[in-house]
XYZ file of C-alpha atoms in Angstrom:
257
model
C -7.040 37.828 -6.572
C -3.626 38.616 -7.694
C -1.756 38.300 -10.853
C 1.773 37.658 -11.745
C 3.467 38.183 -14.907
C 6.852 36.490 -16.047
C 8.746 37.674 -19.375
C 12.023 37.593 -20.413
C 12.996 40.637 -21.748
C 15.871 39.761 -23.424
C 17.723 43.367 -22.673
C 15.224 45.390 -20.023
C 15.886 48.843 -22.431
C 14.783 46.947 -25.400
C 11.730 45.706 -23.841
C 11.264 49.695 -21.962
C 11.613 51.063 -26.126
C 9.040 49.122 -27.225
C 6.037 49.865 -24.530
C 7.051 47.377 -21.984
C 6.167 49.719 -19.204
C 3.172 51.028 -20.374
C 1.253 47.586 -21.067
C 2.360 46.737 -17.664
C 0.526 50.073 -15.909
C -2.545 49.240 -18.331
C -2.770 45.592 -17.538
C -2.219 46.365 -13.474
C -0.243 43.101 -12.223
C 0.425 42.721 -8.670
C 4.231 41.018 -8.818
C 6.149 41.013 -12.413
C 9.613 38.687 -12.854
C 11.398 39.639 -15.593
C 14.438 37.728 -16.992
C 17.450 38.127 -19.339
C 17.648 41.795 -17.912
C 20.878 41.987 -19.263
C 21.746 45.345 -17.717
C 23.296 46.683 -14.289
C 21.256 48.013 -11.922
C 23.051 51.402 -12.315
C 22.110 51.533 -16.361
C 18.365 50.208 -15.966
C 16.512 52.717 -16.939
C 13.874 54.692 -13.927
C 11.074 54.512 -16.441
C 11.151 50.591 -16.873
C 9.803 50.900 -13.576
C 5.996 50.776 -14.143
C 4.658 53.797 -11.452
C 3.611 52.741 -7.951
C 5.411 49.515 -8.147
C 8.841 48.620 -6.500
C 11.921 46.869 -8.148
C 14.961 44.776 -6.819
C 17.475 43.229 -9.740
C 19.942 40.819 -9.472
C 22.131 42.182 -11.974
C 25.071 39.851 -13.042
C 28.597 40.500 -12.411
C 29.419 39.795 -16.310
C 28.384 43.231 -17.930
C 25.540 42.573 -20.344
C 24.649 39.205 -19.428
C 21.386 37.352 -17.642
C 20.007 39.165 -14.900
C 16.561 38.757 -12.887
C 14.266 41.175 -11.577
C 10.815 41.333 -9.482
C 8.354 44.511 -9.668
C 5.900 44.564 -7.024
C 3.131 46.826 -5.858
C 2.920 45.520 -2.344
C 6.870 45.573 -0.353
C 7.854 42.264 0.592
C 8.269 40.874 3.746
C 11.813 39.906 2.745
C 13.498 39.631 -0.160
C 16.359 37.421 -1.265
C 18.856 37.462 -4.430
C 20.583 34.055 -4.831
C 19.556 30.815 -4.546
C 23.451 30.105 -2.868
C 25.321 28.889 -5.597
C 28.625 30.945 -6.263
C 29.136 30.054 -10.133
C 24.861 30.811 -10.686
C 24.582 33.896 -8.614
C 27.383 35.702 -10.138
C 24.948 35.523 -13.299
C 22.285 36.894 -11.318
C 19.597 34.135 -12.175
C 17.243 34.115 -9.144
C 15.089 36.866 -6.707
C 12.595 35.839 -4.051
C 10.314 37.975 -2.642
C 8.182 36.823 0.566
C 5.144 38.154 1.122
C 1.892 37.104 3.861
C 0.997 34.050 2.331
C 2.908 33.263 -0.280
C 6.439 33.739 -1.576
C 7.286 34.531 -5.804
C 10.530 33.432 -7.389
C 12.087 34.985 -10.534
C 14.037 32.939 -11.744
C 16.190 32.401 -15.304
C 17.990 28.899 -15.849
C 20.466 28.461 -18.259
C 20.604 28.144 -22.069
C 22.244 25.491 -23.859
C 21.683 25.870 -27.187
C 25.053 28.062 -28.016
C 27.528 24.744 -27.220
C 28.161 21.857 -25.257
C 30.066 24.017 -22.313
C 26.510 25.770 -21.780
C 24.967 22.830 -21.654
C 27.232 21.410 -19.660
C 26.860 24.431 -17.382
C 22.949 24.232 -17.573
C 23.094 20.585 -16.614
C 25.382 21.954 -13.268
C 22.866 24.331 -12.431
C 20.039 21.689 -12.816
C 22.028 19.616 -10.359
C 22.412 22.906 -7.706
C 18.529 23.858 -8.340
C 16.791 20.746 -7.249
C 18.020 20.190 -3.652
C 17.280 24.022 -3.708
C 13.457 23.446 -4.459
C 12.999 20.276 -2.148
C 14.945 23.054 0.654
C 11.765 25.427 -0.208
C 8.902 22.943 0.168
C 10.021 21.384 3.332
C 9.709 24.973 4.820
C 6.163 24.718 4.425
C 5.423 27.770 3.152
C 3.534 27.949 -0.737
C 5.740 29.334 -3.216
C 5.715 30.350 -6.947
C 8.465 29.928 -9.180
C 8.349 32.346 -12.338
C 10.749 32.059 -15.080
C 12.360 31.252 -18.502
C 12.808 27.472 -17.486
C 14.784 27.081 -21.171
C 12.771 23.641 -21.143
C 10.021 22.197 -23.069
C 8.460 19.444 -21.129
C 5.943 17.581 -23.281
C 5.566 17.405 -27.219
C 2.802 19.498 -26.836
C 4.942 22.361 -25.136
C 6.969 22.813 -28.497
C 5.442 22.938 -32.679
C 8.403 21.052 -33.843
C 8.893 18.307 -31.041
C 10.221 15.168 -33.551
C 13.472 17.195 -34.934
C 14.266 18.978 -31.844
C 14.670 15.849 -29.585
C 18.192 16.017 -29.640
C 18.578 19.935 -29.454
C 18.924 21.585 -25.728
C 15.615 22.491 -24.424
C 13.949 19.537 -25.140
C 16.623 16.685 -24.292
C 15.737 13.526 -22.575
C 18.182 14.691 -19.303
C 16.074 17.816 -19.185
C 12.425 17.086 -19.532
C 13.344 14.100 -16.914
C 14.792 16.500 -14.628
C 11.143 18.673 -14.645
C 8.968 15.363 -14.876
C 10.730 14.999 -11.142
C 9.859 18.632 -10.239
C 6.281 18.048 -10.855
C 5.985 14.008 -10.396
C 8.425 13.138 -7.661
C 8.516 16.639 -5.315
C 5.178 18.053 -5.633
C 5.344 21.377 -7.783
C 2.790 22.282 -10.210
C 3.013 23.621 -13.446
C 0.096 25.988 -13.137
C -0.349 27.292 -16.773
C -0.906 23.473 -18.791
C -3.227 22.925 -15.574
C -5.415 25.938 -16.528
C -4.963 25.177 -20.142
C -4.181 22.079 -21.820
C -4.816 23.385 -25.386
C -2.463 23.027 -28.087
C 0.140 25.521 -30.246
C 0.100 27.649 -26.655
C 3.980 28.736 -26.763
C 5.812 31.691 -24.646
C 8.884 31.740 -27.173
C 9.386 32.200 -30.593
C 12.885 32.198 -33.029
C 13.494 35.297 -34.944
C 14.145 33.347 -37.705
C 11.895 31.854 -40.935
C 8.613 34.090 -39.591
C 8.119 31.413 -36.437
C 6.286 34.296 -34.874
C 4.020 34.895 -37.407
C 3.421 31.197 -38.139
C 3.386 30.157 -34.295
C 6.278 28.052 -34.312
C 7.076 27.865 -31.146
C 8.121 26.744 -27.217
C 6.659 26.842 -24.224
C 9.353 27.815 -22.349
C 8.353 30.875 -19.539
C 6.729 28.525 -16.543
C 4.523 29.553 -13.119
C 5.422 26.348 -11.512
C 4.028 26.569 -7.799
C 3.058 24.566 -4.516
C 0.403 22.594 -4.057
C -1.847 24.478 -2.023
C -1.552 28.082 -4.005
C -1.983 26.183 -7.365
C -5.537 25.040 -6.672
C -5.767 29.229 -6.496
C -4.736 30.001 -9.221
C -8.341 30.409 -12.423
C -6.772 32.406 -15.476
C -3.977 32.367 -17.347
C -2.517 34.692 -20.884
C -0.398 34.260 -23.252
C -0.540 38.240 -24.394
C 0.365 38.305 -27.961
C -0.977 41.225 -29.033
C 2.090 43.266 -29.046
C 6.095 41.986 -28.755
C 8.045 43.415 -25.875
C 11.201 40.703 -26.826
C 11.364 36.712 -28.356
C 9.374 35.946 -25.255
C 5.674 36.297 -24.777
C 4.636 37.279 -21.303
C 2.437 35.544 -19.077
C 0.290 35.946 -16.766
C -1.451 34.174 -14.085
C -4.153 35.206 -11.600
C -4.531 33.421 -8.094
C -7.039 33.971 -5.804
C -6.628 35.343 -2.125
C -4.025 37.438 -1.418
C -0.222 37.468 -1.571
């Protein structure tokens, strides 16, 4: 079995100070996908990388903004930074690592919550990313897409769904896009296949004691092609310690990378 952990760190330096590296060394995932690194590669502390793991970073050209990373104990056959979009590759939103049986991707979708201009950016991202997902499927390989998608798909995926139907992250257009990914293009929401329980969230606002009251959203996913999705066996949202405003999501798959 191999295990993949995904986490929006909301600043890799901050998460490192909060003990993320030590936790990863104890939990020993085979692949770690990080989002919102918020640092140039030269500014990322060496101690942020767990012992024995290699790291690849896709940092934004804008300093201290967005950024993704992929850490792995096994050397990939090939690593790709970016998915071919000039606008969004400049924001450091995509790292892809090809292994012998599966390709793992760390991705960070834009958030539209800061205003209409950012929501329009998010829609542009969705429009460009769907054809990319189709191209991936057409290769015939197995893929696991890990990251902060910034969309809660169903009512079960956020606590206060009624009051958020006009808010970014739960807009009808966003949810319909994700439904297309699952229902028309065959990708699988791996966590939801394994765990159908309500109140299973991965992000909480820093206001109003949201974390303590578990008033959250499930916006961090592992989305896989059907073959590898069938090999998923275990799923955990780790909440015993906090490294950012998101929680790590770890899924175990049978077989080898």
